[in-house]
């Protein structure tokens, strides 16, 4: 992260409110201590995030004394794009990928720091720590810059940008053990509690507000659930769990047989779907 | 993190030829270590049936081959990192491609690994690629090799097949230098000798692959040496705090210890150490810290804070191994950016001593370094850097080369030793300087660099301009491409490498002439931007005037004063600019002559007027 601050003019840290972002932000606070991180924070708000995420975000920013840029694709909102009406693929493209590109271009950021890890998904396994993006924010997996030793090449031309992934070599378990060791605050949704959920397409979807209309025969049930990843509530499935503390979560993780993103709807749209989204500019 | 550190991490890479079964090997290891989730397994079953290479059986390589394109081609195209652990150790695997054009990715994987698994297909025997990869990983400082003789199931698990390959390899590996080698016969597909002993190969009494990976000792690889902290960032939140941040690359340090700052050589003492866990009294190798010093010193990013009694060498010239990673070959003399730690300087290869032939480890003479080739060369930098040799300290002895136009990483290097010549050749200070010589002549010396295609009219215009300047009492000299090739550059041909050297020499000669106070006209095709930039950098910015004689190729070819285009078209001249060798037009020339529809006299006058306006004459 220090390397990002030193090599680029206008860096931004992508803060998604999730656990990886929490670790990222924690590391940034440490890397530059006693100074504050010398870059902006950006959150792309699709307006469909869990309500608890937003309240957690606002409280944390106030506590740390940091400024956060919140960006929403207003054209998408006006066009009435929702995950229910337009399907997860179209919705992600407009409200996440397009919104992100719009925000990066608007503020002229030349590097975006993200919390993606190589162990999450097959195409992410091939990411560089400094990953080059064309002026149109596209990723060319076949034409990546080699990364040797710890030497990161951040030279770019105006308009081009780089995505930086400091957590590339961390695994989900590393993240949780670090959260435990450093006592990093997280959104309560990561821990088990009684929440109203509906079983839909094999996923447990939480009924977070009244924009979600229940189909015939569906009924919200109170169940003990938690989330392994956080995104937009209609697209993020909960898992049934009793783990309500960090150490219980770690314990559960060691004995789990399901992959982390198994309950993220967007990864399963079609084969190779994450790779396609990444080429188009998704994180 | 604590749990992770207690177990220890082994980083290794796998390399081998196409279809030796690397992805299958890693996939099977992940599977054996229970790293494959239920949904991943379900997907694997589905995909194996849809189009896996293992027929109806499980195709473990599908667990690893991430990108769609390679799924279709059936080969791995990039470095993929995988993570798995056993109760004894945690592993990070770099899965690297085997086919030739992606060898640069293999070097990338090797640069961060402690051990390499070299795969050999038992049914095919040792391949040239395996030798090439061995040489690269050995150059990259990897001291532990595993020769994994795979697909033993295809040769009926025969001991003699395995032993022949192991012996062949041992003979080859003698030339690799100091490293330990473990040969293991296995079948990645069937799982023999991966994590379980093979019943079919009861004759083998060594460890299984996983056992070997769990127990190998790499702690001796880090050579204990003196304290080094390359400064990554100067941390200055307010006027009262000035800290230097970076990751300690060697040794350890305590508060109060004396340090020397490179390259300046200034001395100070450590006043405080800030680690991720707060203030500390000491810190050691691998830790990311911010330190403050007792004295105010001028330190910036790229400087190195080191033990006062054992500081690293500083030099602007060194000898190094360079692995070239770009389709355009390395041309000695051409300027590139060199990045070493947080230091970044301009550099060029001054001498390519030899190219390494991977087949028999021999050295061959070469003028350029092609894609995927490794050479041993001398480099000269425009500023001195602080470094250690690669053997002593991987972090401070390694560098990358970056192309200044495309910004791509084009090469990687390992420093063998610094060249002390820089310390022994001093500048002789002269009492009569350039200004004095120029004042006597009543002119501002400069280089007028005419560039353009053959037959564009460069020499004709330069000749007319020289006459015009002479008439005004100017002191001039005209360096003509053809004429110089009869003397000073008689030994050079027309390959890209020779063209670069040609321009370098002309640049040096014109610099001497500018120093003598002359108006120097250079009339050279000089087709490459980077060499023109090199010539520009030899003099002061205001002393270089680039004149682009912009005559379209059709017009030049129609004129064909010397009959050269006709010969080139007939294939009698190779590497002819505009025909089979590129011309890179200047982007921002000081003077741009649109030469097609004007007479040489008009054009010479146009240049003269600009010179007058600039106050040069």
CSV table of N, CA and C in Angstrom, one decimal, chain A residues 30-80:
chain,number,residue,atom,x,y,z
A,30,UNK,N,-2.5,1.5,9.6
A,30,UNK,CA,-1.2,1.2,10.2
A,30,UNK,C,0.0,1.5,9.4
A,31,UNK,N,-0.2,1.3,8.1
A,31,UNK,CA,1.0,1.5,7.2
A,31,UNK,C,1.4,2.9,7.2
A,32,UNK,N,0.5,3.9,7.4
A,32,UNK,CA,0.9,5.3,7.3
A,32,UNK,C,0.9,6.0,8.6
A,33,UNK,N,0.7,5.2,9.7
A,33,UNK,CA,0.7,5.8,11.0
A,33,UNK,C,2.1,6.4,11.3
A,34,UNK,N,2.2,7.6,11.9
A,34,UNK,CA,1.1,8.3,12.6
A,34,UNK,C,0.3,9.1,11.6
A,35,UNK,N,0.6,9.2,10.3
A,35,UNK,CA,-0.2,10.0,9.4
A,35,UNK,C,-1.5,9.2,9.0
A,36,UNK,N,-2.4,9.9,8.4
A,36,UNK,CA,-3.6,9.2,7.9
A,36,UNK,C,-3.3,8.7,6.5
A,37,UNK,N,-4.0,7.7,6.0
A,37,UNK,CA,-3.8,7.2,4.7
A,37,UNK,C,-3.9,8.3,3.7
A,38,UNK,N,-2.9,8.4,2.8
A,38,UNK,CA,-2.8,9.6,1.9
A,38,UNK,C,-3.7,9.3,0.6
A,39,UNK,N,-4.9,8.8,0.8
A,39,UNK,CA,-5.7,8.6,-0.4
A,39,UNK,C,-7.2,8.6,0.0
A,40,UNK,N,-8.0,8.8,-1.1
A,40,UNK,CA,-9.5,8.8,-0.8
A,40,UNK,C,-10.0,7.4,-0.6
A,41,UNK,N,-11.2,7.4,0.0
A,41,UNK,CA,-12.0,6.1,0.1
A,41,UNK,C,-13.2,6.2,-0.7
A,42,UNK,N,-13.6,5.1,-1.4
A,42,UNK,CA,-14.7,5.2,-2.3
A,42,UNK,C,-15.6,4.0,-2.0
A,43,UNK,N,-16.9,4.2,-1.9
A,43,UNK,CA,-17.9,3.1,-1.8
A,43,UNK,C,-18.9,3.3,-2.9
A,44,UNK,N,-19.0,2.2,-3.7
A,44,UNK,CA,-20.0,2.2,-4.8
A,44,UNK,C,-21.3,1.6,-4.2
A,45,UNK,N,-22.3,2.5,-4.0
A,45,UNK,CA,-23.5,2.1,-3.4
A,45,UNK,C,-24.6,1.8,-4.4
A,46,UNK,N,-25.0,0.5,-4.4
A,46,UNK,CA,-26.0,0.2,-5.4
A,46,UNK,C,-27.4,0.5,-4.9
A,47,UNK,N,-27.5,1.0,-3.7
A,47,UNK,CA,-28.8,1.2,-3.0
A,47,UNK,C,-29.5,0.0,-2.6
A,48,UNK,N,-28.9,-1.2,-2.8
A,48,UNK,CA,-29.5,-2.5,-2.4
A,48,UNK,C,-28.6,-3.2,-1.3
A,49,UNK,N,-27.7,-2.5,-0.7
A,49,UNK,CA,-26.9,-3.1,0.3
A,49,UNK,C,-27.7,-3.3,1.5
A,50,UNK,N,-27.3,-4.2,2.4
A,50,UNK,CA,-28.0,-4.4,3.7
A,50,UNK,C,-28.0,-3.1,4.5
A,51,UNK,N,-29.1,-2.8,5.1
A,51,UNK,CA,-29.1,-1.5,5.9
A,51,UNK,C,-28.1,-1.5,7.0
A,52,UNK,N,-27.8,-2.6,7.6
A,52,UNK,CA,-26.8,-2.6,8.7
A,52,UNK,C,-25.4,-2.3,8.1
A,53,UNK,N,-25.2,-2.6,6.9
A,53,UNK,CA,-23.9,-2.2,6.3
A,53,UNK,C,-23.7,-0.7,6.2
A,54,UNK,N,-24.7,0.0,5.8
A,54,UNK,CA,-24.6,1.4,5.6
A,54,UNK,C,-24.5,2.1,7.0
A,55,UNK,N,-25.2,1.6,8.0
A,55,UNK,CA,-25.1,2.3,9.3
A,55,UNK,C,-23.7,2.0,9.9
A,56,UNK,N,-23.2,0.8,9.7
A,56,UNK,CA,-21.9,0.5,10.2
A,56,UNK,C,-20.8,1.4,9.5
A,57,UNK,N,-21.0,1.5,8.2
A,57,UNK,CA,-20.0,2.3,7.4
A,57,UNK,C,-20.0,3.8,7.9
A,58,UNK,N,-21.1,4.4,8.1
A,58,UNK,CA,-21.2,5.8,8.5
A,58,UNK,C,-20.6,6.0,9.9
A,59,UNK,N,-20.9,5.0,10.8
A,59,UNK,CA,-20.3,5.1,12.2
A,59,UNK,C,-18.8,5.0,12.2
A,60,UNK,N,-18.3,4.0,11.4
A,60,UNK,CA,-16.8,3.8,11.4
A,60,UNK,C,-16.1,5.0,10.8
A,61,UNK,N,-16.6,5.6,9.7
A,61,UNK,CA,-16.0,6.7,9.1
A,61,UNK,C,-15.9,7.9,10.1
A,62,UNK,N,-17.0,8.1,10.8
A,62,UNK,CA,-17.0,9.2,11.8
A,62,UNK,C,-16.0,8.9,12.9
A,63,UNK,N,-15.9,7.7,13.3
A,63,UNK,CA,-14.9,7.3,14.4
A,63,UNK,C,-13.5,7.5,13.9
A,64,UNK,N,-13.1,7.1,12.7
A,64,UNK,CA,-11.8,7.2,12.2
A,64,UNK,C,-11.4,8.6,11.7
A,65,UNK,N,-12.5,9.4,11.5
A,65,UNK,CA,-12.2,10.8,11.0
A,65,UNK,C,-11.8,10.8,9.5
A,66,UNK,N,-12.4,9.8,8.7
A,66,UNK,CA,-12.0,9.7,7.3
A,66,UNK,C,-13.2,10.2,6.5
A,67,UNK,N,-12.8,10.7,5.3
A,67,UNK,CA,-13.9,11.1,4.3
A,67,UNK,C,-14.1,10.0,3.3
A,68,UNK,N,-15.4,9.7,3.1
A,68,UNK,CA,-15.7,8.6,2.2
A,68,UNK,C,-16.5,9.2,1.0
A,69,UNK,N,-16.1,8.9,-0.2
A,69,UNK,CA,-16.9,9.3,-1.4
A,69,UNK,C,-17.9,8.1,-1.6
A,70,UNK,N,-19.2,8.4,-1.6
A,70,UNK,CA,-20.2,7.4,-2.0
A,70,UNK,C,-20.7,7.7,-3.3
A,71,UNK,N,-20.6,6.7,-4.2
A,71,UNK,CA,-21.1,6.9,-5.6
A,71,UNK,C,-22.2,5.9,-6.0
A,72,UNK,N,-23.2,6.5,-6.6
A,72,UNK,CA,-24.3,5.6,-7.0
A,72,UNK,C,-24.6,5.9,-8.5
A,73,UNK,N,-24.9,4.9,-9.3
A,73,UNK,CA,-25.2,5.1,-10.7
A,73,UNK,C,-26.7,5.6,-10.7
A,74,UNK,N,-26.8,7.0,-10.7
A,74,UNK,CA,-28.1,7.6,-10.6
A,74,UNK,C,-29.0,7.3,-11.9
A,75,UNK,N,-28.3,7.2,-13.0
A,75,UNK,CA,-29.0,6.9,-14.3
A,75,UNK,C,-29.7,5.5,-14.1
A,76,UNK,N,-28.9,4.5,-13.5
A,76,UNK,CA,-29.5,3.2,-13.3
A,76,UNK,C,-30.7,3.2,-12.3
A,77,UNK,N,-30.6,4.0,-11.3
A,77,UNK,CA,-31.7,4.1,-10.3
A,77,UNK,C,-32.9,4.7,-11.0
A,78,UNK,N,-32.7,5.7,-11.8
A,78,UNK,CA,-33.8,6.4,-12.5
A,78,UNK,C,-34.4,5.4,-13.5
A,79,UNK,N,-33.6,4.6,-14.1
A,79,UNK,CA,-34.1,3.6,-15.1
A,79,UNK,C,-34.8,2.5,-14.4
A,80,UNK,N,-34.8,2.5,-13.1
A,80,UNK,CA,-35.5,1.5,-12.3
A,80,UNK,C,-34.9,0.1,-12.4
